[in-house]
Coordinates of C-alpha atoms in Angstrom, one line a residue:
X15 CA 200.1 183.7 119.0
X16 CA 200.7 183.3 123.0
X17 CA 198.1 185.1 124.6
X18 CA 199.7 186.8 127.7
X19 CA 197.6 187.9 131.0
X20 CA 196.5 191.4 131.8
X21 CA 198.6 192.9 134.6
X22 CA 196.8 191.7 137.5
X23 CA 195.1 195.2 139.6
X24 CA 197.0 194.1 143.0
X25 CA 200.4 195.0 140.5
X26 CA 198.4 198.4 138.9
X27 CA 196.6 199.9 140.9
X28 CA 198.8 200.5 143.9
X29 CA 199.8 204.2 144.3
X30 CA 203.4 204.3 143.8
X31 CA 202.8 202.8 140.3
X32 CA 200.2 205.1 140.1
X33 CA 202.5 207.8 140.8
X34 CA 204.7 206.9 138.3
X35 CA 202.0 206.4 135.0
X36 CA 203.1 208.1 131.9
X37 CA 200.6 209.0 128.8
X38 CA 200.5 206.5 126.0
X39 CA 198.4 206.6 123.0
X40 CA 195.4 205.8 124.2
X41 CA 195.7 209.0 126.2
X42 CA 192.2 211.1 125.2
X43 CA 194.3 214.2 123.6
X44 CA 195.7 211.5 121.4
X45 CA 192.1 210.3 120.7
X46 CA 191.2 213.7 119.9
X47 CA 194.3 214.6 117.5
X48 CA 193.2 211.3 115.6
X49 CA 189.8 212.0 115.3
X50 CA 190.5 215.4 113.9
X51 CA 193.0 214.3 111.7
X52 CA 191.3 212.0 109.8
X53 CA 188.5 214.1 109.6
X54 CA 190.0 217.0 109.0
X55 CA 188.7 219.2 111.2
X56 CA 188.9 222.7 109.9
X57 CA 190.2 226.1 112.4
X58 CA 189.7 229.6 111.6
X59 CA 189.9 232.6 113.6
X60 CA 186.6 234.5 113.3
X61 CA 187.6 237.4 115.5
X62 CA 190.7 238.4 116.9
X63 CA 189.8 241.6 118.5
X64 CA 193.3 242.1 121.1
X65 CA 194.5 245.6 121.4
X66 CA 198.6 246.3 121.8
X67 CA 199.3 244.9 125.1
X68 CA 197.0 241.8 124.0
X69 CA 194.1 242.4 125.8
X70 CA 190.7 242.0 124.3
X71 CA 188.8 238.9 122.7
X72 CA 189.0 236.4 120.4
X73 CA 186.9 233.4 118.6
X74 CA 188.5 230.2 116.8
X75 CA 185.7 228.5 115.2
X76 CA 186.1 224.4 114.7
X77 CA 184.4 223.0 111.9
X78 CA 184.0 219.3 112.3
X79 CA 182.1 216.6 110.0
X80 CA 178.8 217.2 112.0
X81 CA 178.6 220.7 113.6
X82 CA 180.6 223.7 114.9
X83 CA 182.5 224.2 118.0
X84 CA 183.8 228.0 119.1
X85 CA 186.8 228.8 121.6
X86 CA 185.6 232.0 123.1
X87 CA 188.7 233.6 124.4
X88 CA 189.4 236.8 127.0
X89 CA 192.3 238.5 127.7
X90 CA 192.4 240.7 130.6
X91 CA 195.3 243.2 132.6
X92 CA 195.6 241.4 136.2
X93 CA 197.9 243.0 138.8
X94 CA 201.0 240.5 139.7
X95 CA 199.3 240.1 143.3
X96 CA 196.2 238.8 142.3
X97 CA 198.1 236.1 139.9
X98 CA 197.4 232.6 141.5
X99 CA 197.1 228.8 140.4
X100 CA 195.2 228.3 143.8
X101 CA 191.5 227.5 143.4
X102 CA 190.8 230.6 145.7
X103 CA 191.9 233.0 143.0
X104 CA 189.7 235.0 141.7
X105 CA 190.8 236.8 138.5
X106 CA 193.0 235.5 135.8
X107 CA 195.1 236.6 133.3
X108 CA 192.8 234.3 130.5
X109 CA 189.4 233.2 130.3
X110 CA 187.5 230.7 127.7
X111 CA 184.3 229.2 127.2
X112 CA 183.9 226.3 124.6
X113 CA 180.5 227.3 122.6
X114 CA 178.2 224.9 121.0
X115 CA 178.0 227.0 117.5
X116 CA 179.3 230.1 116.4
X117 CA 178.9 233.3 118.7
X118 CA 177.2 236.1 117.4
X119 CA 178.4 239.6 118.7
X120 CA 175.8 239.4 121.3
X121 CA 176.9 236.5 122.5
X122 CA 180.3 237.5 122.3
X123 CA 179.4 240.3 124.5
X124 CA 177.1 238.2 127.2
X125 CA 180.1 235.8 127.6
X126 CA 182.6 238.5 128.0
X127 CA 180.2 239.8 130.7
X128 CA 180.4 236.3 132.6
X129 CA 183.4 234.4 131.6
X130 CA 186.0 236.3 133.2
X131 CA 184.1 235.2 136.4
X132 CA 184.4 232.4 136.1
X133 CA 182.6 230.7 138.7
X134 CA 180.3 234.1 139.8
X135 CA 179.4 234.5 135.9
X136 CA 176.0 233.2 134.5
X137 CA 176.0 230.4 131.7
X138 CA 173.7 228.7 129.2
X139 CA 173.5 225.1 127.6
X140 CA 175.5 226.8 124.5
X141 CA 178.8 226.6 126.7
X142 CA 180.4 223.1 126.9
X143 CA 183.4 223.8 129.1
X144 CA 184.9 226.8 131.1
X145 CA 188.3 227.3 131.9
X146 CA 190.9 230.2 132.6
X147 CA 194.9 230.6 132.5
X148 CA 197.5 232.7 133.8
X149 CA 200.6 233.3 132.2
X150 CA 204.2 232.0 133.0
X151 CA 205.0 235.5 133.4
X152 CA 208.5 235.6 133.1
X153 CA 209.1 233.0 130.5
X154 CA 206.1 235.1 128.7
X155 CA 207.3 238.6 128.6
X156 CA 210.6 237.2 127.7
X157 CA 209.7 235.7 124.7
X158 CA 207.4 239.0 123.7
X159 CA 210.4 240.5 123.4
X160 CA 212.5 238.5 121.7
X161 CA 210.4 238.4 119.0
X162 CA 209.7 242.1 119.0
X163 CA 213.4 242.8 118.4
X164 CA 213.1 239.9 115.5
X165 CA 214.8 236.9 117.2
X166 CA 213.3 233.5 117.7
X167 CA 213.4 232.6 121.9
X168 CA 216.4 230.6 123.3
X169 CA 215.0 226.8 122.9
X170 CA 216.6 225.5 125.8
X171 CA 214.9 227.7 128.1
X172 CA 211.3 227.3 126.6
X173 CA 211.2 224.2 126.2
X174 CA 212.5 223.3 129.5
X175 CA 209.2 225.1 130.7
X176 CA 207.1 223.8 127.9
X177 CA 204.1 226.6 127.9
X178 CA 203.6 230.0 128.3
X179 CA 199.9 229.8 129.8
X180 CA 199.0 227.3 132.3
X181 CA 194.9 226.6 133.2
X182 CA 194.0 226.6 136.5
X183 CA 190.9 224.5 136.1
X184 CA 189.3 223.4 132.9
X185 CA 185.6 222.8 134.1
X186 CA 182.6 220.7 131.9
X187 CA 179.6 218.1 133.1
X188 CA 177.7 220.9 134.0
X189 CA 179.7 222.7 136.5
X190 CA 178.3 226.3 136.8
X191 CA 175.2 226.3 134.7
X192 CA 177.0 225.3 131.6
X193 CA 175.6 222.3 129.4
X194 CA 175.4 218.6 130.8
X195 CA 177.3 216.0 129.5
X196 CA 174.0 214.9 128.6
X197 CA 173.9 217.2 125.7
X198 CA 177.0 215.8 124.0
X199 CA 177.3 212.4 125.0
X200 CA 176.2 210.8 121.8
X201 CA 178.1 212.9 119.6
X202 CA 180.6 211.1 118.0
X203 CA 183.1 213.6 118.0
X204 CA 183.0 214.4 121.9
X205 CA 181.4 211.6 123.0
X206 CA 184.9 209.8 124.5
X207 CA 186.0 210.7 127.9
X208 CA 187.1 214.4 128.1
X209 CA 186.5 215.3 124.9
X210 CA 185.3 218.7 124.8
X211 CA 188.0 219.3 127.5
X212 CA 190.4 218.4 125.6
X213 CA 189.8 220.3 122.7
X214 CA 189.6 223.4 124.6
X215 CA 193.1 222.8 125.9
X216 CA 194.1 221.8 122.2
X217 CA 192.3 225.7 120.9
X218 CA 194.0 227.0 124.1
X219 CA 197.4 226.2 122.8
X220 CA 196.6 228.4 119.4
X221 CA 195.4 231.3 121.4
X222 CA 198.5 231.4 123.4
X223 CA 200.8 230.8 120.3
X224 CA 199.2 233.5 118.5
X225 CA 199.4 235.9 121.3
X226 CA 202.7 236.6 121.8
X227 CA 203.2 237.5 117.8
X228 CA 200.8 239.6 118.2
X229 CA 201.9 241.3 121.0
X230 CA 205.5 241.4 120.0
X231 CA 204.6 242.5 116.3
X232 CA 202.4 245.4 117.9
X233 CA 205.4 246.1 119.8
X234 CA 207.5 246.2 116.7
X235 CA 205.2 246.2 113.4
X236 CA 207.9 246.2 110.9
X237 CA 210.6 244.3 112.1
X238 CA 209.4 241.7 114.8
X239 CA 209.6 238.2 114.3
X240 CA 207.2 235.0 114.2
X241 CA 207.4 232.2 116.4
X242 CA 208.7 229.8 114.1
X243 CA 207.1 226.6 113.3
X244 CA 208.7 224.1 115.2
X245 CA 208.8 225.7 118.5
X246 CA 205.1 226.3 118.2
X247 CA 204.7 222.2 118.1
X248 CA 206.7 222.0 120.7
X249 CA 204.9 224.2 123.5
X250 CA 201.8 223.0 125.0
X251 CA 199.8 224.3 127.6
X252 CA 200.4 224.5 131.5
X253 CA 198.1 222.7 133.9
X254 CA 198.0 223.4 137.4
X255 CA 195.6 221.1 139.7
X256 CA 195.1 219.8 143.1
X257 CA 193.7 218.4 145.0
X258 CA 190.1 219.2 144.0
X259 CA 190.6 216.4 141.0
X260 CA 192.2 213.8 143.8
X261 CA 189.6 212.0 144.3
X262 CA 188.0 211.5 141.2
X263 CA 189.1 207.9 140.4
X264 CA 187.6 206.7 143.5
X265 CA 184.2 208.5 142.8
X266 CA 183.9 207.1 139.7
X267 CA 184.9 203.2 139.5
X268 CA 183.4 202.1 136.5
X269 CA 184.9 204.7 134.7
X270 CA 188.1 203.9 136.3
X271 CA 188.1 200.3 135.6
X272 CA 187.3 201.1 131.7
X273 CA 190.4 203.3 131.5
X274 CA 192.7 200.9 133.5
X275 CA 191.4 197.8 131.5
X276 CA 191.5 199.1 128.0
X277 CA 195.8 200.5 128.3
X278 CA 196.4 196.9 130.3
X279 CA 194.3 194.9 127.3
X280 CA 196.5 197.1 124.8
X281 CA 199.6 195.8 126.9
X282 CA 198.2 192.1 126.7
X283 CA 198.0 192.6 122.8
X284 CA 200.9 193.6 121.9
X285 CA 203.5 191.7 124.3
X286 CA 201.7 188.9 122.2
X287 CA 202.5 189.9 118.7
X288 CA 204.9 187.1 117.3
X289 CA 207.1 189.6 115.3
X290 CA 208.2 193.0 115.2
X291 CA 208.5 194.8 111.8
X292 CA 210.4 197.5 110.1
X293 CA 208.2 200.0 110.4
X294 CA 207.0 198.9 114.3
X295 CA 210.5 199.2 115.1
X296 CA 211.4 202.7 113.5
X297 CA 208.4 204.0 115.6
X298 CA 209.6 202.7 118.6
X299 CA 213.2 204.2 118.2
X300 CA 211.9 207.2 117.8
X301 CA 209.6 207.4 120.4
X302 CA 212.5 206.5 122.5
X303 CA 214.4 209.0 121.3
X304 CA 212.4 211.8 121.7
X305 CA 211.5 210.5 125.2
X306 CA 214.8 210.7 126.1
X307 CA 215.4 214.5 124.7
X308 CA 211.8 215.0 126.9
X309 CA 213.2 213.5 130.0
X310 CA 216.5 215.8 129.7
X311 CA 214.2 218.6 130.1
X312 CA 212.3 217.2 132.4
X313 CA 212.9 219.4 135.7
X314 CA 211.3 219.5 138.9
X315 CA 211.8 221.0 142.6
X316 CA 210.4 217.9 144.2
X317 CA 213.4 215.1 145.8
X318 CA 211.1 212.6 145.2
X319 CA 210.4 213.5 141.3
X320 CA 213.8 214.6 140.8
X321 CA 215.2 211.5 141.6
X322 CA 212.7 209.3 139.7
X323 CA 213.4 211.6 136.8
X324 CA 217.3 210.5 137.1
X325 CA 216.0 207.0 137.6
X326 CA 214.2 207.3 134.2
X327 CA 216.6 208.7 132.4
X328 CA 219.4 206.2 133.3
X329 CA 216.6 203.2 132.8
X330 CA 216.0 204.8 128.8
X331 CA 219.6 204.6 127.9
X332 CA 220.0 201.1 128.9
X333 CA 216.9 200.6 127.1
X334 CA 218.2 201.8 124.0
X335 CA 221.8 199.7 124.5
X336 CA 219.8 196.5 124.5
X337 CA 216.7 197.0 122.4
X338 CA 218.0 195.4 119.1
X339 CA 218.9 192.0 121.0
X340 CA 215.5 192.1 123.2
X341 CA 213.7 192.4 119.5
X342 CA 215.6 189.6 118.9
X343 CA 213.8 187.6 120.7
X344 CA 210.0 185.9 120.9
X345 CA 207.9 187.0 121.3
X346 CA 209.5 190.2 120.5
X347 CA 207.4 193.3 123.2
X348 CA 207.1 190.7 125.8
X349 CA 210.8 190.8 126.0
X350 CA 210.9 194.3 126.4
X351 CA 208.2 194.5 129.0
X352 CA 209.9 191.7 130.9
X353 CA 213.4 193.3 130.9
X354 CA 212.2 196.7 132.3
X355 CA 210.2 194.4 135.0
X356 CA 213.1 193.2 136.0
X357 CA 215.6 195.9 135.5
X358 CA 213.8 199.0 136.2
X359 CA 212.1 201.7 138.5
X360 CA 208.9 201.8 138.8
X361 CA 208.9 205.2 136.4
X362 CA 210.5 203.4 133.7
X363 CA 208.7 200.2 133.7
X364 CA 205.4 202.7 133.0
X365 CA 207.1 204.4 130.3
X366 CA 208.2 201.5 128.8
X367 CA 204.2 200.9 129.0
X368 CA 203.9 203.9 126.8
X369 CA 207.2 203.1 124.2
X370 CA 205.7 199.8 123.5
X371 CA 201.9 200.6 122.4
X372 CA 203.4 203.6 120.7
X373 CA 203.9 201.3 117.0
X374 CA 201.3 199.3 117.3
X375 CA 197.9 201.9 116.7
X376 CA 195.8 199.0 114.4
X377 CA 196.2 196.8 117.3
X378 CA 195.4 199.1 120.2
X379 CA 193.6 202.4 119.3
X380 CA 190.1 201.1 118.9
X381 CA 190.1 200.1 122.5
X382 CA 189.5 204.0 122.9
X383 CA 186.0 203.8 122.6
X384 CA 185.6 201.1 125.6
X385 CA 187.1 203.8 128.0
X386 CA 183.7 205.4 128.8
X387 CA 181.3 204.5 131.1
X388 CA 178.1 205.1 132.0
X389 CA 177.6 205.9 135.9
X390 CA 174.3 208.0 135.3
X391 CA 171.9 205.5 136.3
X392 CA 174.9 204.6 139.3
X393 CA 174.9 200.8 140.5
X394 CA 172.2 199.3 142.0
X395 CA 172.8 197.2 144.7
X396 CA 171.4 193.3 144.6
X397 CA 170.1 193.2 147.8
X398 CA 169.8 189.0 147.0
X399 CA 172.8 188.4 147.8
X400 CA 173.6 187.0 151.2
X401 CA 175.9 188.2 153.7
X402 CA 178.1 185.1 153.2
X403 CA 178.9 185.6 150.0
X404 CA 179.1 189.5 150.3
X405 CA 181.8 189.1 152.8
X406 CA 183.5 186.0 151.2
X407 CA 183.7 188.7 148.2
X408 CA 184.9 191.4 150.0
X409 CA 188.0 189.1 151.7
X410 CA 188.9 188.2 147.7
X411 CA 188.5 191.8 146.3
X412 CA 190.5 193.5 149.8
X413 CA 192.5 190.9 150.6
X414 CA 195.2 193.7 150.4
X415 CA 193.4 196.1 152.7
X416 CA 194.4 193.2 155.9
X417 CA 197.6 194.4 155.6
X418 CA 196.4 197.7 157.0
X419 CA 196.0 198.3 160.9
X420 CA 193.6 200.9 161.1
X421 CA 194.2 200.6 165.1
X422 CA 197.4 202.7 164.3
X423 CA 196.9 206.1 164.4
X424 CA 199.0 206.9 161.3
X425 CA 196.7 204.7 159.6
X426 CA 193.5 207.1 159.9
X427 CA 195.5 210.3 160.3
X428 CA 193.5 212.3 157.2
X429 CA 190.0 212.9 156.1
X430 CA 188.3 213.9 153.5
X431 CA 185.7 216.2 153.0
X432 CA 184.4 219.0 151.0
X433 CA 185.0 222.6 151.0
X434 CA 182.3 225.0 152.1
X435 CA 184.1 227.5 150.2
X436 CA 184.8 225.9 147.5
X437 CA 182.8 222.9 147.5
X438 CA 186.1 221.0 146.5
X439 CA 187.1 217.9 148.0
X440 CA 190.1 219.0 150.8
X441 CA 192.2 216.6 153.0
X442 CA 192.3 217.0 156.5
X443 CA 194.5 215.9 159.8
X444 CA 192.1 214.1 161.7
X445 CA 194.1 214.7 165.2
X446 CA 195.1 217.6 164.2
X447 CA 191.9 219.5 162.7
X448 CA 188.4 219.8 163.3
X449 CA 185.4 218.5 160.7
X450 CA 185.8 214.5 161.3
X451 CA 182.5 213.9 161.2
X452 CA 182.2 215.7 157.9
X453 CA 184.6 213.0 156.0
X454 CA 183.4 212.0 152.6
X455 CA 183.4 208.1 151.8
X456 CA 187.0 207.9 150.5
X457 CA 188.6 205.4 152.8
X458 CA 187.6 202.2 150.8
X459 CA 190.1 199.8 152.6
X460 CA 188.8 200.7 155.9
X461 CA 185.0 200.6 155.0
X462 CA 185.7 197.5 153.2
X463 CA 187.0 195.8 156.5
X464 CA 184.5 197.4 158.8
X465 CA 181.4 196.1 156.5
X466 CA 183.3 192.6 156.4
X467 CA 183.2 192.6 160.4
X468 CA 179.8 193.9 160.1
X469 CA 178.5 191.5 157.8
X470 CA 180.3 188.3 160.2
X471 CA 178.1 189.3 162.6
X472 CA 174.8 188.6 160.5
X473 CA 174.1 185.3 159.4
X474 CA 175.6 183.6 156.8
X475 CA 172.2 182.8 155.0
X476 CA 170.8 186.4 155.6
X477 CA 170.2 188.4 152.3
X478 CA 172.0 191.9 151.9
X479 CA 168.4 193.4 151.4
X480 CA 167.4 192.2 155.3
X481 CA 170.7 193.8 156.6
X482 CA 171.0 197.3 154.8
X483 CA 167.2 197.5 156.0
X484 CA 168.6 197.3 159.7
X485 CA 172.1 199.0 158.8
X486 CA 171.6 201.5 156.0
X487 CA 174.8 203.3 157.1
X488 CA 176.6 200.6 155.0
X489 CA 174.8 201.2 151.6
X490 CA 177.7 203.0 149.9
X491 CA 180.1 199.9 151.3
X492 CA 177.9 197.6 150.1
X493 CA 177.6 199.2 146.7
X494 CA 181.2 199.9 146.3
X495 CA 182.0 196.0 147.1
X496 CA 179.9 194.4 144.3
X497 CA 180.7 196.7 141.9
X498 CA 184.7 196.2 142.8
X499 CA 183.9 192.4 142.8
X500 CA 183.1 192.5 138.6
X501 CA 185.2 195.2 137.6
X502 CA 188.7 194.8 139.1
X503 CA 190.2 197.8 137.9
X504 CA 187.7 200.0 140.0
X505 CA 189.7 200.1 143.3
X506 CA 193.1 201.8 144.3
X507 CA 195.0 198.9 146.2
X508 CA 196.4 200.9 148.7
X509 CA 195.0 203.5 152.0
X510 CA 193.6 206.7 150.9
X511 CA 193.4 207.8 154.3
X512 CA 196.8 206.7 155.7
X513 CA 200.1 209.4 156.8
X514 CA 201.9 208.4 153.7
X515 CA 199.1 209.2 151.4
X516 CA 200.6 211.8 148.9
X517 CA 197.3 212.6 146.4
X518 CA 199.5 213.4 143.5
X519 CA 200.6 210.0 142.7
X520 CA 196.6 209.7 142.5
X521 CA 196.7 213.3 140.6
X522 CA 199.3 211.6 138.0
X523 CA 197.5 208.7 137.1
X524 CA 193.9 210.5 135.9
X525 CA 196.6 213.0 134.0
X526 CA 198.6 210.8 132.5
X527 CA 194.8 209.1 131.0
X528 CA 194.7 212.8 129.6
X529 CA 198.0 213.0 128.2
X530 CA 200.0 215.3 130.4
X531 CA 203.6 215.3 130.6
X532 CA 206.3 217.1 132.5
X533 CA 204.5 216.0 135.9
X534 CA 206.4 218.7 138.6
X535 CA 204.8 218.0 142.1
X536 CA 205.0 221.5 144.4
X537 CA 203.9 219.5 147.3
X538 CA 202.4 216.0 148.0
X539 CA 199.0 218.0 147.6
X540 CA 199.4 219.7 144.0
X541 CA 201.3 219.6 140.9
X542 CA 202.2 221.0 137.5
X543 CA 201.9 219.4 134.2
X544 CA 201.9 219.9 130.6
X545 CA 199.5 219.0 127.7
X546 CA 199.9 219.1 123.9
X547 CA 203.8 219.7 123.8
X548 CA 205.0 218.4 120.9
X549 CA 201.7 216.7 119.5
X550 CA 200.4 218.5 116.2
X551 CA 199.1 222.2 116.1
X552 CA 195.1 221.8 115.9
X553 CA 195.0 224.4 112.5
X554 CA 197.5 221.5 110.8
X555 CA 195.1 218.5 111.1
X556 CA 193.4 219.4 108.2
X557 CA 196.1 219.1 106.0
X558 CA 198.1 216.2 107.9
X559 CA 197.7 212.4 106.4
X560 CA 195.6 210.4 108.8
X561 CA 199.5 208.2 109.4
X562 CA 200.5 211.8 110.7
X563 CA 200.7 210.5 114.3
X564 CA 202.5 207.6 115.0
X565 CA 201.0 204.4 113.2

């Protein structure tokens, strides 16, 4: 077998490629869906308590190999006026606590009290993750009542939404007084990246399903109609987020580099693979296929989107026109990678990305448990080191960040900082707004220059230890450098402080590591997305074959 080289980071981690990342199936609501499905996690609802306009509570109790997990779900009237995807909101149509157990009716009652606070409520190590959603209102009421009068929704329309709840923040690690990760980590079953989060999204998606029947047959007892089965599996759940998740991938670098290096090692593996089989290629056509029907649907406000969308879709058919005589040749992958290197946008050279692990799961899937980290302890710096080789290291690893002037304006016009409000991270003009000297540590290329001049000035022989003592300023620079210099993956290649900046692209990437789809930017600051559309219904897994997701 040829071995074939990782995707080198200068090529992956700049932010237009970034932009454009798609979910493949290493993404960790895939993880999650195979976990569950070969063990066959078991979902019952052990309260459904919603009066006729659906408002009221319910519980959907997960029983997994080892223990039980419990969706604790509110509904609640909210006035039109007070519906908002903004962080600043602060009432929501939806609220939901993931429980460690099964809630008793006290606890039923003590989380009713608090989770519709959200963040004003009072929690306990018993809830793993917290979370609310408002409804697509329109979309929502219109497809009450279509079932009420006993018709199934037109599918065009709903599926060119995709949901008819989308979260406005899905909270775990602690946030709020609810459990640390510490108190799941080494649990098998939620120990990957995002794992609890993910399955509250996943129960999230049942609760919505199973609210509109019920409001539409309390609208209509005896003659209103059931979602049917197959739209069900098609409708996810909404996401809205902004740029309080930004900057996430540069806080946490080691985590960063695992995700990055495990879906480029998955690349590397299979554009090796001498052959391609029957059954390899079946999966792949239909993964194609039903990516195309996806990107039909896929709509968006944003010029930039819109036109990458129409990019993509154009880059898919001619995809499909020459994938038998690509197959053709050897090694088999590696020709299709190469021919949407060469041929495509940027958008479909990612989902290409996605197409080709998509048959290959024996090869690729266990590199899901490599894409976790552990950044408890943080990185300690080796103060050994000397300033020669610090700086010679930070030339190799930034060579890219040269090509920046920082002397232009346009090149430090934002800064970012956290919310007092909030205490979200926030972007700010830096010539146009006050709170400069508040910025957070986010501008990597320009720190990254400014410790190299720094260090240029010391010695060559001098240890790293000896300087931070003088210059402690430059600890998190310092830090940041070695860590970048063993684990390539750790560093966006481009200016995260720069006029151009726009933080979805950054937004997209960590997503797409989720799973989302249907990314719809509604500025360069914020988007929308969708999770779970047309992956299996969580009360199915139990009876699904383990092969029940793509091989």
């Amino acid at each position: 077998m040829t071995a074939i080289a990782l995707r080198p980071p200068e090529v992956v981690m700049r932010l237009k490629r970034l932009g454009a990342a798609h979910p493949t199936r290493l993404s960790f609501l895939r993880q999650l869906i195979r976990r569950a499905t070969r063990e066959k996690w078991r979902v019952r609802k052990d309260r459904f308590d919603l009066d006729d306009n659906g408002f009221g509570r319910a519980v959907y109790a997960v029983e997994t190999p080892a223990r039980t997990y419990s969706l604790v779900a509110f509904s609640t009237p909210l006035d039109d006026e007070k519906r908002s995807d903004r962080v600043i909101a602060q009432a929501w149509d939806t609220s939901y606590v993931l429980y460690d157990g099964l809630p008793d009716a006290a606890e039923v009652a003590r989380l009713e009290a608090n989770a519709p606070l959200q963040e004003a409520g009072r929690y306990t190590r018993s809830e793993l993750v917290l979370a609310r959603a408002n409804k697509s209102v329109r979309l929502f009421e219109d497809v009450v009542a279509v079932l009420a009068q006993g018709r199934q929704p037109d599918e065009e329309q709903l599926l060119g939404v995709g949901y008819l709840l989308r979260t406005t923040a899905v909270y775990g690690n602690g946030k709020f007084g609810i459990a640390d990760r510490d108190e799941i980590a080494a649990r098998p079953e939620l120990a990957g990246s995002f794992q609890a989060e993910m399955l509250t999204v996943w129960l999230i998606r049942s609760f919505t399903l199973d609210l509109v029947d019920h409001i539409a047959c309390r609208r209509n007892p005896a003659g209103a109609a059931s979602l049917a089965p197959e739209l069900r599996r098609a409708l996810g759940v909404g996401n809205a987020t902004g740029l309080g998740m930004a900057p996430f991938l540069v806080r946490h670098p080691l985590l960063t580099h695992s995700w990055f290096l495990a879906r480029e090692t998955a690349l590397a593996r299979v554009r090796a693979e001498p052959h391609a089989g029957a059954a390899e290629r079946d999966i792949f056509s239909k993964a194609l296929a039903d990516l195309r029907q996806r990107v039909a649907r896929w709509h968006s406000d944003d010029d930039r989107q819109a036109a990458a969308t129409r990019s993509l879709a154009a880059d898919l058919d001619a995809l499909a026109e020459n994938l038998d005589r690509l197959l053709a040749k050897a090694p088999p992958w590696d020709a299709v990678y190469r021919f949407a290197e060469d041929k495509f946008s940027l958008e479909g050279q990612e989902a290409c990305v996605s197409l080709i692990l998509e048959p290959h799961g024996a090869l690729v899937d266990e590199l899901g448990d490599t894409m976790k980290a552990d950044e408890t302890p943080g990185h300690a710096i080796d103060g050994s080191v000397t300033c020669g080789s610090l700086r010679q290291a930070l030339l190799d690893s930034y060579s890219w960040a040269g090509k920046v002037d920082f002397a232009e304006p346009s090149a430090n016009a934002r800064f970012w900082y956290v919310s007092a409000e909030k205490l979200e991270p926030r972007l700010g003009e830096r010539f146009e707004e006050d709170g400069a000297e508040l910025e957070q540590p986010l501008a990597t290329a320009r720190d990254a220059l400014s410790l190299a001049a720094a260090l240029a000035q010391e010695p060559a022989s001098a240890s790293v230890a000896d300087f931070l003592l003088r210059r402690p300023e430059w600890r998190h620079a310092v830090r940041r450098a070695q860590i970048v210099a063993k684990f390539p993956y750790a560093e966006i290649h481009d200016n995260l402080i720069g006029a151009d900046l726009r933080p979805v692209d950054i937004l997209r990437a960590k997503l797409a590591f989720f799973g989302a789809r249907s990314f719809d930017p509604r500025s360069d600051r914020w988007l929308r997305i969708a999770l779970f559309s047309g992956e299996p219904l969580i009360e199915d897994v139990a009876t699904m074959a383990p092969a029940g997701e793509a091989a």
